PDB file of C-alpha atoms in Angstrom:
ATOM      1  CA  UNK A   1      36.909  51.265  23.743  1.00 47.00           C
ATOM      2  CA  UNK A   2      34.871  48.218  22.759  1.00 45.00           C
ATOM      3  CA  UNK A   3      31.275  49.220  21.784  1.00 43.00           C
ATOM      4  CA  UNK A   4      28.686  46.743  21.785  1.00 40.00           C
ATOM      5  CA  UNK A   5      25.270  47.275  20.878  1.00 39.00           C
ATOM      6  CA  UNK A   6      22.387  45.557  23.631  1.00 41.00           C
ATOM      7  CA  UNK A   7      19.517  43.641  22.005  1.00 43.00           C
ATOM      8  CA  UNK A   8      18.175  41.643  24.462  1.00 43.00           C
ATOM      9  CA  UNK A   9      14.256  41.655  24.999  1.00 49.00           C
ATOM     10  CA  UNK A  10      13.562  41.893  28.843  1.00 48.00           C
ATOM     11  CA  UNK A  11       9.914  40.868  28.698  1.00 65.00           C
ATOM     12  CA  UNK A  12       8.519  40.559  32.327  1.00 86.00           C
ATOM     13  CA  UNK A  13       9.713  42.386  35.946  1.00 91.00           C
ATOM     14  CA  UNK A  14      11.402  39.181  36.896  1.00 91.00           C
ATOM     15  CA  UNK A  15      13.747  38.843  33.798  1.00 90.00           C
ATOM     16  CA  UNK A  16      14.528  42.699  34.066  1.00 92.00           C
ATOM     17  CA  UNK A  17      15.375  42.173  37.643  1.00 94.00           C
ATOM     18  CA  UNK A  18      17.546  39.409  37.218  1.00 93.00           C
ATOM     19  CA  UNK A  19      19.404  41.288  34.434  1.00 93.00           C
ATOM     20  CA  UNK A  20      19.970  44.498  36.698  1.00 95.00           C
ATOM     21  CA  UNK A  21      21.025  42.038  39.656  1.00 96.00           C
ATOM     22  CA  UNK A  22      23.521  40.328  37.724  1.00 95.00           C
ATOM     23  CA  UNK A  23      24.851  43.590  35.623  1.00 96.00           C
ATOM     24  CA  UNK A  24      23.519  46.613  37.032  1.00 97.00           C
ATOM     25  CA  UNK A  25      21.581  47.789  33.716  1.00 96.00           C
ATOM     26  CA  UNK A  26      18.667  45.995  31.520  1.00 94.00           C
ATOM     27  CA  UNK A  27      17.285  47.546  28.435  1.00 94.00           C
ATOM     28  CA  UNK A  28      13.643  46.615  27.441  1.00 93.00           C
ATOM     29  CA  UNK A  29      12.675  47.336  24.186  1.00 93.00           C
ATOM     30  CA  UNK A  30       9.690  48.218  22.170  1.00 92.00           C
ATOM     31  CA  UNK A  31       8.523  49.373  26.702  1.00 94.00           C
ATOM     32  CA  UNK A  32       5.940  52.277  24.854  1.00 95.00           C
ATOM     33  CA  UNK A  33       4.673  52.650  21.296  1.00 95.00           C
ATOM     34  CA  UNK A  34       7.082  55.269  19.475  1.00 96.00           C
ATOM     35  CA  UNK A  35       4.106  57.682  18.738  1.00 97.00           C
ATOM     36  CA  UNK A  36       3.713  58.571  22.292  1.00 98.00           C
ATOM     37  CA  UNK A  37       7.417  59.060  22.706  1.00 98.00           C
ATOM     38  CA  UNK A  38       7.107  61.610  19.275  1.00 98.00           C
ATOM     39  CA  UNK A  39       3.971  63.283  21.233  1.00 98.00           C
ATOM     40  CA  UNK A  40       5.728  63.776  24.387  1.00 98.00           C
ATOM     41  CA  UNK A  41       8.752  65.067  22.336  1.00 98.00           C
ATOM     42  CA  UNK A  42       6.654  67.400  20.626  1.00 98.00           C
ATOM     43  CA  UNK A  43       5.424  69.024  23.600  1.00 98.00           C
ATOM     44  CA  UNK A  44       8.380  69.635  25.023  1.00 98.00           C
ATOM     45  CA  UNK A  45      10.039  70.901  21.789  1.00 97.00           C
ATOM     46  CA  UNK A  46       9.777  74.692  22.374  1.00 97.00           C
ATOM     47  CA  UNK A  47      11.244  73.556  26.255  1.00 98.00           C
ATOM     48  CA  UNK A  48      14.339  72.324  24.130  1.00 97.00           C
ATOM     49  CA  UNK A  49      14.612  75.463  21.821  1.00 96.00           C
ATOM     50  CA  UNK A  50      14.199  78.034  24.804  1.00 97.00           C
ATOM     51  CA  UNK A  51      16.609  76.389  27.563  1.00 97.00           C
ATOM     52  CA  UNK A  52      19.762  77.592  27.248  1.00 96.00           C
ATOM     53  CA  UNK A  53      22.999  75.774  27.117  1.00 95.00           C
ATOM     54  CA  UNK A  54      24.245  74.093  30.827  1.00 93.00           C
ATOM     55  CA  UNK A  55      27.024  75.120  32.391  1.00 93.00           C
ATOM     56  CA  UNK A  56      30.020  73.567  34.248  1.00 89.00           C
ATOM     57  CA  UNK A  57      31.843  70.131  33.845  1.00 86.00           C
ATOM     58  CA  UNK A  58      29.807  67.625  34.739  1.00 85.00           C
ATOM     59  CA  UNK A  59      26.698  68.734  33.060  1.00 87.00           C
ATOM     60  CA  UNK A  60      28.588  69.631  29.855  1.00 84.00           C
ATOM     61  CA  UNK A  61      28.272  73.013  27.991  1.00 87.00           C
ATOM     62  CA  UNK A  62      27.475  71.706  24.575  1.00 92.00           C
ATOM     63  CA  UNK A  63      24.007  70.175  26.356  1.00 94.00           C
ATOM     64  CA  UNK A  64      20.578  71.709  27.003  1.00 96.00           C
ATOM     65  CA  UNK A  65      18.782  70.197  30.568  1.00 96.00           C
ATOM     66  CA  UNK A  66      15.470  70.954  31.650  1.00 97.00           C
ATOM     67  CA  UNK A  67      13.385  69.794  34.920  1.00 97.00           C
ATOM     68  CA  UNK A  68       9.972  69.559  36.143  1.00 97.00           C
ATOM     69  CA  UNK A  69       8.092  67.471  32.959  1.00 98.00           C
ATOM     70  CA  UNK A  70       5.417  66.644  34.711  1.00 97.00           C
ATOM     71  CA  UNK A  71       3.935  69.955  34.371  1.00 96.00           C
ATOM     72  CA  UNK A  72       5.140  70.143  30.747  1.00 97.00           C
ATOM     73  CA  UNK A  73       3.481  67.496  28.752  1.00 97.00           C
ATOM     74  CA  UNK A  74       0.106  65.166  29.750  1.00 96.00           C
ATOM     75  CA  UNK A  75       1.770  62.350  28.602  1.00 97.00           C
ATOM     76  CA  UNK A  76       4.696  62.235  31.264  1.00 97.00           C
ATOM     77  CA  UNK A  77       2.496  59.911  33.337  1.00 96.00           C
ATOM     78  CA  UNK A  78       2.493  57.028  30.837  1.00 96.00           C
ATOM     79  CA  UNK A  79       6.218  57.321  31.485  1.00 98.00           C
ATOM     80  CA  UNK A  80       6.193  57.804  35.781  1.00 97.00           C
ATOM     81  CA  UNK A  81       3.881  55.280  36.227  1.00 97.00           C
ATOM     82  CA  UNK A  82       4.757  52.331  33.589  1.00 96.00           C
ATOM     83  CA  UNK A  83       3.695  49.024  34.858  1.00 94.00           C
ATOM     84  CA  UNK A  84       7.197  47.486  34.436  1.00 94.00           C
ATOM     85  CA  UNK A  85       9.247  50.269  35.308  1.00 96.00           C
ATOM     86  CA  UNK A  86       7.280  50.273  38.493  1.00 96.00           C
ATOM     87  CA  UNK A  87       7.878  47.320  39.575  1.00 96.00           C
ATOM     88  CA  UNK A  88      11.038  47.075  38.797  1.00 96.00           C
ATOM     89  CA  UNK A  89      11.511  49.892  41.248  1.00 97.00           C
ATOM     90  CA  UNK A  90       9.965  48.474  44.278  1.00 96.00           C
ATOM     91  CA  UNK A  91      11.310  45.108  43.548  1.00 96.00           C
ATOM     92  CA  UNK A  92      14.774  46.724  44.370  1.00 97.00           C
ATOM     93  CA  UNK A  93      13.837  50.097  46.421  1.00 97.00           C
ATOM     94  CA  UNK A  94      11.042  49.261  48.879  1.00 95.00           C
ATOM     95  CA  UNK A  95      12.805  47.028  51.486  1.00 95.00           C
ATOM     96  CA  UNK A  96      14.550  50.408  52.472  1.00 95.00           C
ATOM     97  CA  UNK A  97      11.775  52.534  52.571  1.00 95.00           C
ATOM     98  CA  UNK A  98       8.138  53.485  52.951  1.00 91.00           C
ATOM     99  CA  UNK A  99       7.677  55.140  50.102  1.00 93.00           C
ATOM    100  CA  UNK A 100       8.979  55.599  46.564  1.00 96.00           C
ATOM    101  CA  UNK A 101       9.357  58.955  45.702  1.00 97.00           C
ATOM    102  CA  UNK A 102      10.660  60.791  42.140  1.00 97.00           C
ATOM    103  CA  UNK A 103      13.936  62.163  42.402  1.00 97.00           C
ATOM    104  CA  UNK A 104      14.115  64.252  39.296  1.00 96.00           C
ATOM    105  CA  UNK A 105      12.385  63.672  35.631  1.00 98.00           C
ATOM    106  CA  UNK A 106      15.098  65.536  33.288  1.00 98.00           C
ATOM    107  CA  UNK A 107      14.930  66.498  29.516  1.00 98.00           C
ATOM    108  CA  UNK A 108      18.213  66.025  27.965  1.00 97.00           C
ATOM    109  CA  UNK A 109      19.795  67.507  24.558  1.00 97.00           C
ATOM    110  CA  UNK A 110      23.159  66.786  23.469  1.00 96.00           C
ATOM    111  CA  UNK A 111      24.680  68.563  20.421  1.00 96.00           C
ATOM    112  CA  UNK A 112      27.473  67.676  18.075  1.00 96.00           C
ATOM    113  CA  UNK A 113      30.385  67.877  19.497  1.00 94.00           C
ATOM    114  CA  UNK A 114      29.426  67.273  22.974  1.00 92.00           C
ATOM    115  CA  UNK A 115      32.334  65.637  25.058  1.00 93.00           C
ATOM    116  CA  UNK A 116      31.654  62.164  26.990  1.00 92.00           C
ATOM    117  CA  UNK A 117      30.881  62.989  30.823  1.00 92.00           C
ATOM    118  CA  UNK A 118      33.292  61.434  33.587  1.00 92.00           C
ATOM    119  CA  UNK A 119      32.359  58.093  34.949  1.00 95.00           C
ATOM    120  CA  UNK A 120      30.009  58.179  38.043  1.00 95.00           C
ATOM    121  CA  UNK A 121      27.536  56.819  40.116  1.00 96.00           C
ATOM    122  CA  UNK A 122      24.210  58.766  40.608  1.00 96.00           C
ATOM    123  CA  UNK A 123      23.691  57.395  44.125  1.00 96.00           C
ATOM    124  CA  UNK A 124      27.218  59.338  44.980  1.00 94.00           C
ATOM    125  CA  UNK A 125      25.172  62.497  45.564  1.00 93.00           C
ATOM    126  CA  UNK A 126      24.515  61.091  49.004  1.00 95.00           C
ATOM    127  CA  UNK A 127      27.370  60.861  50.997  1.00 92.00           C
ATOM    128  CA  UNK A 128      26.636  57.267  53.253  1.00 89.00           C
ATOM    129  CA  UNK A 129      25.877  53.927  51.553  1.00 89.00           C
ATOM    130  CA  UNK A 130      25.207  50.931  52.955  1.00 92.00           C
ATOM    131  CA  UNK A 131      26.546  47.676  51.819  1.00 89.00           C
ATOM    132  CA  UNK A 132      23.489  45.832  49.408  1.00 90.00           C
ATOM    133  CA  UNK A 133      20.879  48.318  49.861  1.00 95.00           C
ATOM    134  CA  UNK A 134      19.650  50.800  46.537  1.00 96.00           C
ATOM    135  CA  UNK A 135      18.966  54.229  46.982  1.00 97.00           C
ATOM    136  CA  UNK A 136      17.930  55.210  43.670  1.00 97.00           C
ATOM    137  CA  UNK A 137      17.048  53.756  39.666  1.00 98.00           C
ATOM    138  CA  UNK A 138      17.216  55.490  36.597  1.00 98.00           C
ATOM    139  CA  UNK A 139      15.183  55.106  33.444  1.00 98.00           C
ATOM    140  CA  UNK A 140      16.707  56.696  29.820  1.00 98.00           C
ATOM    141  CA  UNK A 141      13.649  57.068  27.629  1.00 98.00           C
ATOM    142  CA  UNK A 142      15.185  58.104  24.183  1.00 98.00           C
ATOM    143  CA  UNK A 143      13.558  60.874  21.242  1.00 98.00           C
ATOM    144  CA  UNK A 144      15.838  60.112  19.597  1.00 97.00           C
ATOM    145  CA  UNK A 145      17.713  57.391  18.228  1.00 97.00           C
ATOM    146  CA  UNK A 146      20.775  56.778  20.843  1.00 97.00           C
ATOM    147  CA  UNK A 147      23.966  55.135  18.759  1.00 97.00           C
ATOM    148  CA  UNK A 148      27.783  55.239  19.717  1.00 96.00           C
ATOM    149  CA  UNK A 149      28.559  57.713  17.405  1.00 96.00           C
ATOM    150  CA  UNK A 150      25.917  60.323  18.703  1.00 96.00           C
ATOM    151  CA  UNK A 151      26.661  60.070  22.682  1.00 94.00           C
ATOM    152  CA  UNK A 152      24.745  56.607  23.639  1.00 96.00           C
ATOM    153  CA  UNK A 153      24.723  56.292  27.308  1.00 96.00           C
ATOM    154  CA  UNK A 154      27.805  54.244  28.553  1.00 97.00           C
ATOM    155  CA  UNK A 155      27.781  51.501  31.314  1.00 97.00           C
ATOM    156  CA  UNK A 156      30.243  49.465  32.540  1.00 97.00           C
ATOM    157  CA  UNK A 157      28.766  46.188  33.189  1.00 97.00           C
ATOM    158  CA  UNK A 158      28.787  44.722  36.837  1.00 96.00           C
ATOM    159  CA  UNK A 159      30.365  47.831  37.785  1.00 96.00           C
ATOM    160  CA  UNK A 160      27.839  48.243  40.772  1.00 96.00           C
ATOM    161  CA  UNK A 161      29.603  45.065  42.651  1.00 94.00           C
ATOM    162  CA  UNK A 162      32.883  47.166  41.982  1.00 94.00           C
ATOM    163  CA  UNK A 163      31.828  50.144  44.443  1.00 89.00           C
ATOM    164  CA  UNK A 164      35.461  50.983  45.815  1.00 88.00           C
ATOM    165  CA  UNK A 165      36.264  51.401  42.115  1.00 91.00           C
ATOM    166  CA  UNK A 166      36.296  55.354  40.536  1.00 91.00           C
ATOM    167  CA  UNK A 167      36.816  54.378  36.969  1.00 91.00           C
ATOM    168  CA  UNK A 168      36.568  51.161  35.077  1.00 93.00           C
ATOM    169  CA  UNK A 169      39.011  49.877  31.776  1.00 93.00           C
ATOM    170  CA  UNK A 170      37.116  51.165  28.961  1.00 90.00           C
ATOM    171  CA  UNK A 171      37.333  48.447  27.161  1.00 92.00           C
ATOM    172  CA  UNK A 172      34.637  46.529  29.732  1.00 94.00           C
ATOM    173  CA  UNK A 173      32.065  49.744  28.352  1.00 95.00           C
ATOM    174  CA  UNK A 174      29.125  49.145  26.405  1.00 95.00           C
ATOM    175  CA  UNK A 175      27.011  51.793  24.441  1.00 96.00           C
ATOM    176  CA  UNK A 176      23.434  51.439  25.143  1.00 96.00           C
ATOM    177  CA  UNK A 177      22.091  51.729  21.839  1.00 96.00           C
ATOM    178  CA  UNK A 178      18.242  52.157  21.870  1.00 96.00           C
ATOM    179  CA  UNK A 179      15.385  53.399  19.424  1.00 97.00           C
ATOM    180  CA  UNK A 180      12.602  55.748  20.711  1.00 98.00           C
ATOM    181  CA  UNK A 181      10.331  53.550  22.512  1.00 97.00           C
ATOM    182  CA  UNK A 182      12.923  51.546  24.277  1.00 96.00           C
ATOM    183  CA  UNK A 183      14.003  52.474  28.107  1.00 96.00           C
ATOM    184  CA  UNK A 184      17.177  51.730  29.898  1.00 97.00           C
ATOM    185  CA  UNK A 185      17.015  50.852  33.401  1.00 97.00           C
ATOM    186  CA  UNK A 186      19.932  51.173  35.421  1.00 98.00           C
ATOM    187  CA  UNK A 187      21.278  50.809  38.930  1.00 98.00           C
ATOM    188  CA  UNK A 188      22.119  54.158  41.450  1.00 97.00           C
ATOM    189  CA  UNK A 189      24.977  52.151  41.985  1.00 97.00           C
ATOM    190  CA  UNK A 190      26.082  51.554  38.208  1.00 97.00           C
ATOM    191  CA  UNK A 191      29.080  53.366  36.978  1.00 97.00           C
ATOM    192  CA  UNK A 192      27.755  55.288  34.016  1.00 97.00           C
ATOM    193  CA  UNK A 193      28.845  58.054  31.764  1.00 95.00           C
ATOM    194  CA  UNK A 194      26.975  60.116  28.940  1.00 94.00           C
ATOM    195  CA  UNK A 195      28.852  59.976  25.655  1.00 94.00           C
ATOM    196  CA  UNK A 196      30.356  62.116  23.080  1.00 95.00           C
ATOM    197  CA  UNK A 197      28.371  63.124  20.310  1.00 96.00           C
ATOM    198  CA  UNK A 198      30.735  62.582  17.086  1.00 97.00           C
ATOM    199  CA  UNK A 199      27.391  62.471  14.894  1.00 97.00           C
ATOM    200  CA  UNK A 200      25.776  65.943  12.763  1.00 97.00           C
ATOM    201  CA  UNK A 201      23.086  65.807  14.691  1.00 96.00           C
ATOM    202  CA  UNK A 202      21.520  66.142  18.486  1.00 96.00           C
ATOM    203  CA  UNK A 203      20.833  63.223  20.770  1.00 96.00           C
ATOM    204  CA  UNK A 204      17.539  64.116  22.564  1.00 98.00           C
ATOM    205  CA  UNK A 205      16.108  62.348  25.325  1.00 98.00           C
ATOM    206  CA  UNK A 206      14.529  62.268  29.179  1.00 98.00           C
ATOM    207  CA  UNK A 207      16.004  60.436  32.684  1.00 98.00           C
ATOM    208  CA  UNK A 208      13.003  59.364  35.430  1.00 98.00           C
ATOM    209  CA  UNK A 209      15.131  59.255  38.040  1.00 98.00           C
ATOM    210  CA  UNK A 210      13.026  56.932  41.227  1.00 98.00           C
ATOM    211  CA  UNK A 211      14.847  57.061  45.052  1.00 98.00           C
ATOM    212  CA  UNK A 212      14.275  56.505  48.252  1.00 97.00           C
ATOM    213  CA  UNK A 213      11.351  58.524  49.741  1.00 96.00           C
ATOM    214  CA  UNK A 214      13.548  59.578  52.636  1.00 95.00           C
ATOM    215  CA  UNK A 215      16.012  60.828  50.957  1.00 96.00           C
ATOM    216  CA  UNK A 216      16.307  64.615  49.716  1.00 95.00           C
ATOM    217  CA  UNK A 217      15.903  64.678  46.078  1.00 96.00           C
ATOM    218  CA  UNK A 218      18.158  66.117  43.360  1.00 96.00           C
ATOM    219  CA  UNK A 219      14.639  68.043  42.126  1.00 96.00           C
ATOM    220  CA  UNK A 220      12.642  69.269  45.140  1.00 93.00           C
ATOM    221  CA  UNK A 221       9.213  68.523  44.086  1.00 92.00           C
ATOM    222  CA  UNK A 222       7.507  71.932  45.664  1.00 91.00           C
ATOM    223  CA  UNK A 223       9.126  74.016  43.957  1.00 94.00           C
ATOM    224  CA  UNK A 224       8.899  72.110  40.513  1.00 95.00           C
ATOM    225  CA  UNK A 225       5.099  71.676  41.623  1.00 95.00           C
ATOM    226  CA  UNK A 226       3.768  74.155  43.997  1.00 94.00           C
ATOM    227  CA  UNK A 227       0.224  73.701  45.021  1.00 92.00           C
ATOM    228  CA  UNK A 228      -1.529  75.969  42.235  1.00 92.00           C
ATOM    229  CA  UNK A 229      -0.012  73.659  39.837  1.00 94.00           C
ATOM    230  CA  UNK A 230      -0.108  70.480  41.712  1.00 94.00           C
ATOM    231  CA  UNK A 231      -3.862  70.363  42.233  1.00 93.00           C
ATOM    232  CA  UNK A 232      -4.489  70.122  38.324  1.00 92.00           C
ATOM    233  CA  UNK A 233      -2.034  67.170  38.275  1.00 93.00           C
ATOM    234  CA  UNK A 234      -2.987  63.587  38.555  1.00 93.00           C
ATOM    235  CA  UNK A 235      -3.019  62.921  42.414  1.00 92.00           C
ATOM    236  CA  UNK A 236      -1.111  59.721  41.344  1.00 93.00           C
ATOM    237  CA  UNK A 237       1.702  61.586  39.953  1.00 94.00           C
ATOM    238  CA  UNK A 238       1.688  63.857  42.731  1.00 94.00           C
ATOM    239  CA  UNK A 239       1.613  61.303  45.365  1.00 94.00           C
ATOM    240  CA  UNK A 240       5.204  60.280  43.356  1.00 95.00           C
ATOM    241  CA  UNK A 241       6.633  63.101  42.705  1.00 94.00           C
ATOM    242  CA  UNK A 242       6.537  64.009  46.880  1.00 92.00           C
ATOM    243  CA  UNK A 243       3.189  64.923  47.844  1.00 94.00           C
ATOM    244  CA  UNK A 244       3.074  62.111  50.571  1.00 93.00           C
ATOM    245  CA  UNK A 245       4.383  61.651  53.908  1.00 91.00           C
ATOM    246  CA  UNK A 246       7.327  59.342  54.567  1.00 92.00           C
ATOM    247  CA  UNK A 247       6.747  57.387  57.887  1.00 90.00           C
ATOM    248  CA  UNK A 248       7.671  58.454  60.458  1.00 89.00           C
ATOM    249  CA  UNK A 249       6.368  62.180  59.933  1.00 88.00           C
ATOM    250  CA  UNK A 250       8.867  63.106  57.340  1.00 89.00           C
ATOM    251  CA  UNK A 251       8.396  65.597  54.454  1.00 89.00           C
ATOM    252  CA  UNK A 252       5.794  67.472  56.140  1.00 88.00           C
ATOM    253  CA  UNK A 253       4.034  70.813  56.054  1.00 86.00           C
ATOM    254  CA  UNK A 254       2.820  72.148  59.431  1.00 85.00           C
ATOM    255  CA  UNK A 255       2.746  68.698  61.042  1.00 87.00           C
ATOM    256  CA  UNK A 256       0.274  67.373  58.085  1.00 86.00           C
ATOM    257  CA  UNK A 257       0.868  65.141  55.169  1.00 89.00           C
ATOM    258  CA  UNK A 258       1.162  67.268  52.071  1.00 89.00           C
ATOM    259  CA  UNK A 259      -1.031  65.905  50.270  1.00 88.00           C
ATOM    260  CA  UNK A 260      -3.855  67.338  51.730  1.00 86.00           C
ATOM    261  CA  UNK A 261      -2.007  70.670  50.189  1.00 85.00           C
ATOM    262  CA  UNK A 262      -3.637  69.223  47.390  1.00 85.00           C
ATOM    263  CA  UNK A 263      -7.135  69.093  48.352  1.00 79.00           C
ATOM    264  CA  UNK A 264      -9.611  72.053  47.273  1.00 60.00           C
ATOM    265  CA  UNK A 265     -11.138  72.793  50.824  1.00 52.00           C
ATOM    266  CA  UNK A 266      -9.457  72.343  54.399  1.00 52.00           C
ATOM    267  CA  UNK A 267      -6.667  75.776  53.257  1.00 56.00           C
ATOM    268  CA  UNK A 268      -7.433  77.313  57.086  1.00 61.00           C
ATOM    269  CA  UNK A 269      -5.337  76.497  60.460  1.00 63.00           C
ATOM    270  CA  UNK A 270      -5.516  72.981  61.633  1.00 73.00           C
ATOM    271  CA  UNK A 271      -3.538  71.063  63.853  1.00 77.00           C
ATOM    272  CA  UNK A 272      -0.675  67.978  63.376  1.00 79.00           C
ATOM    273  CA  UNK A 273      -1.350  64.863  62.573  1.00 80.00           C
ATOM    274  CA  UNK A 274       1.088  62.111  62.891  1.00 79.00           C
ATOM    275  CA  UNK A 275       2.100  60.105  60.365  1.00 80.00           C
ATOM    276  CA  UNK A 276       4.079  56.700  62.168  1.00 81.00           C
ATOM    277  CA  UNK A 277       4.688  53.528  61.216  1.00 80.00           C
ATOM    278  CA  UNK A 278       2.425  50.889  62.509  1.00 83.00           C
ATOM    279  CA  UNK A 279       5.321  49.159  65.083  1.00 84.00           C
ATOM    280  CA  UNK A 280       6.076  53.154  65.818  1.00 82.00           C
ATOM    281  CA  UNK A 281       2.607  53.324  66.895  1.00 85.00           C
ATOM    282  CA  UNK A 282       2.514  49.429  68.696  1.00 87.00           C
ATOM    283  CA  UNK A 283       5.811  50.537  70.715  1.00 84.00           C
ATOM    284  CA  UNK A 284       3.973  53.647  72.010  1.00 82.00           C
ATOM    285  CA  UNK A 285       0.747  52.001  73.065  1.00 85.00           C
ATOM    286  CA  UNK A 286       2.863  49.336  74.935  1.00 85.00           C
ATOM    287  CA  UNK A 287       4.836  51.661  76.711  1.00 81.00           C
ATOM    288  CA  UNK A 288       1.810  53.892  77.600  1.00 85.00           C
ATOM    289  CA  UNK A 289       0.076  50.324  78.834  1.00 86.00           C
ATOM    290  CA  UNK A 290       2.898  49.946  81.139  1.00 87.00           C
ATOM    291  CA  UNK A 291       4.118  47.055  78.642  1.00 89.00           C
ATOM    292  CA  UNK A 292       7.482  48.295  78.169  1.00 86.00           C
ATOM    293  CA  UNK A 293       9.402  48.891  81.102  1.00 84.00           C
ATOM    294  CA  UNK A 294      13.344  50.378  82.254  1.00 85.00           C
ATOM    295  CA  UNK A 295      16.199  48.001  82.249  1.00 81.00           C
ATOM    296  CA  UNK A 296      17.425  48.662  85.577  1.00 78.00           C
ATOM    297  CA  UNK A 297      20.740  46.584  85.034  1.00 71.00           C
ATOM    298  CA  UNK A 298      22.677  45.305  87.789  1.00 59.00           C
ATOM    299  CA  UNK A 299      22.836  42.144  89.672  1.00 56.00           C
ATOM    300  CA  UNK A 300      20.383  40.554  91.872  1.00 53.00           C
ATOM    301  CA  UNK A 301      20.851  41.128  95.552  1.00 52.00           C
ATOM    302  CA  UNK A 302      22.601  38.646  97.399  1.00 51.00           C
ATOM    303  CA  UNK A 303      21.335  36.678 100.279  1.00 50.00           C
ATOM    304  CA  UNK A 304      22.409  38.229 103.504  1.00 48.00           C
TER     305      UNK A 304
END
């Protein structure tokens, strides 16, 4: 396995877009000041210390993964809602969708000894793609400093342009090597694998995971947020993590959008409101106007 450590500055949305166009991953360094990684980490310290260890083969049993941040630290919204990051997620997710919604925010420990996962692609827990279109991006945010030796995330470069392929040579993997601070952005589509911790110590960090808003997502948001916690939330962070309407009327509760779940007043019965698209809504005044009307098919009548 050839192990080769990424140093490349990605400055600006464009040059990160171009990198994760051309190889699926870009790695942006220096993305948030290292002191409000070390505060977020020390929120969610006693999270770490009380989870107990996963279970099963993909997850890894020598790892500790823990959901729902947003509720666990205030500073989880510098991270949601970074200028770049965002950007770099509608550049690539918005021309398939009317809204951007979270698909899981995960706190992730791996301990010495910890085996490397088995190659995958994230956007593989949906079962129909479609040929050039995204359904999700993931951002590694490390606590840790992430090095081969303690189970760096691995990427095979280019691999999303090799879809029909399961597994990759391992000699075509890189390690993506990163400081706290530092955030790796990579492709649904992006073959991928956590690796094995031959180091002493832990290898703590988080995945923002960002997919398509009509899409069911690996963390259902409702349940990570009910209401009672939701409404002392940011509404921006809400409005990401699935307290909006997709277009047309899906994700909603009792024919509303749910964001008005979130509002202090209006908790009694009230009727639907539709939430359409505005050529959902052009296509039904036209064909109320008369505007639209039946193909009737056929030939016209011939001349008797």
């Amino acid at each position: 396995m050839t192990i080769i450590a990424l140093d490349r500055l990605v400055p600006d949305t464009k040059s990160c877009c171009e990198r994760l166009e051309a190889e699926g991953y870009c790695i942006i360094r220096n993305a948030v000041p290292s002191s409000l990684v070390d505060r977020l980490a020390c929120d969610l310290e006693q999270d770490f210390a009380a989870t107990p260890h996963s279970v099963g083969p993909f997850y890894g049993e020598t790892t500790r993964r823990f959901h729902g941040l947003l509720r666990r630290s205030r500073h989880m919204g510098r991270f949601a809602l970074d200028p770049l990051v965002v950007a770099v997620v509608e550049r690539f997710l918005q021309p398939w969708c009317d809204t951007i919604q979270l698909n899981l925010t995960q706190a992730i420990e791996i301990e010495p000894g910890g085996v490397a996962q088995p190659p995958h692609r994230d956007q593989d827990m949906w079962p129909i793609h479609t040929a050039g279109v995204e359904y999700m991006i993931n951002v590694m945010w490390p606590f840790s400093a992430y090095r081969a030796e303690n189970g760096a995330t691995l990427i095979w470069p280019g691999s999303h342009r090799r879809q029909d392929e399961i597994v990759m040579p391992t000699e075509d993997v890189i390690a993506a090597e990163m400081d706290p601070g530092d955030a790796l952005i990579f492709l649904g589509s992006t073959l991928h694998a956590g690796g094995a911790n031959k180091s002493a110590n832990s290898r703590r960090g988080m995945i923002i995971s960002y997919s398509l808003g009509w899409l069911k997502p690996y963390e259902l948001p409702w349940l990570a947020y009910p209401p009672e916690i939701a409404r002392s939330l940011p509404r921006s962070l809400m409005t990401l993590a699935g307290y909006q309407a997709h277009r047309p009327n899906l994700g909603t509760h009792e024919g509303r959008c749910p964001s008005l779940l979130l509002n202090a007043i209006g908790d009694g019965a009230q009727g639907a409101i539709d939430v359409l698209r505005p050529e959902q809504e052009r296509l039904i005044s036209d064909y109320r106007a008369g505007r639209i009307l039946p193909d009737l098919g056929g030939s016209p009548a011939e001349d008797g």
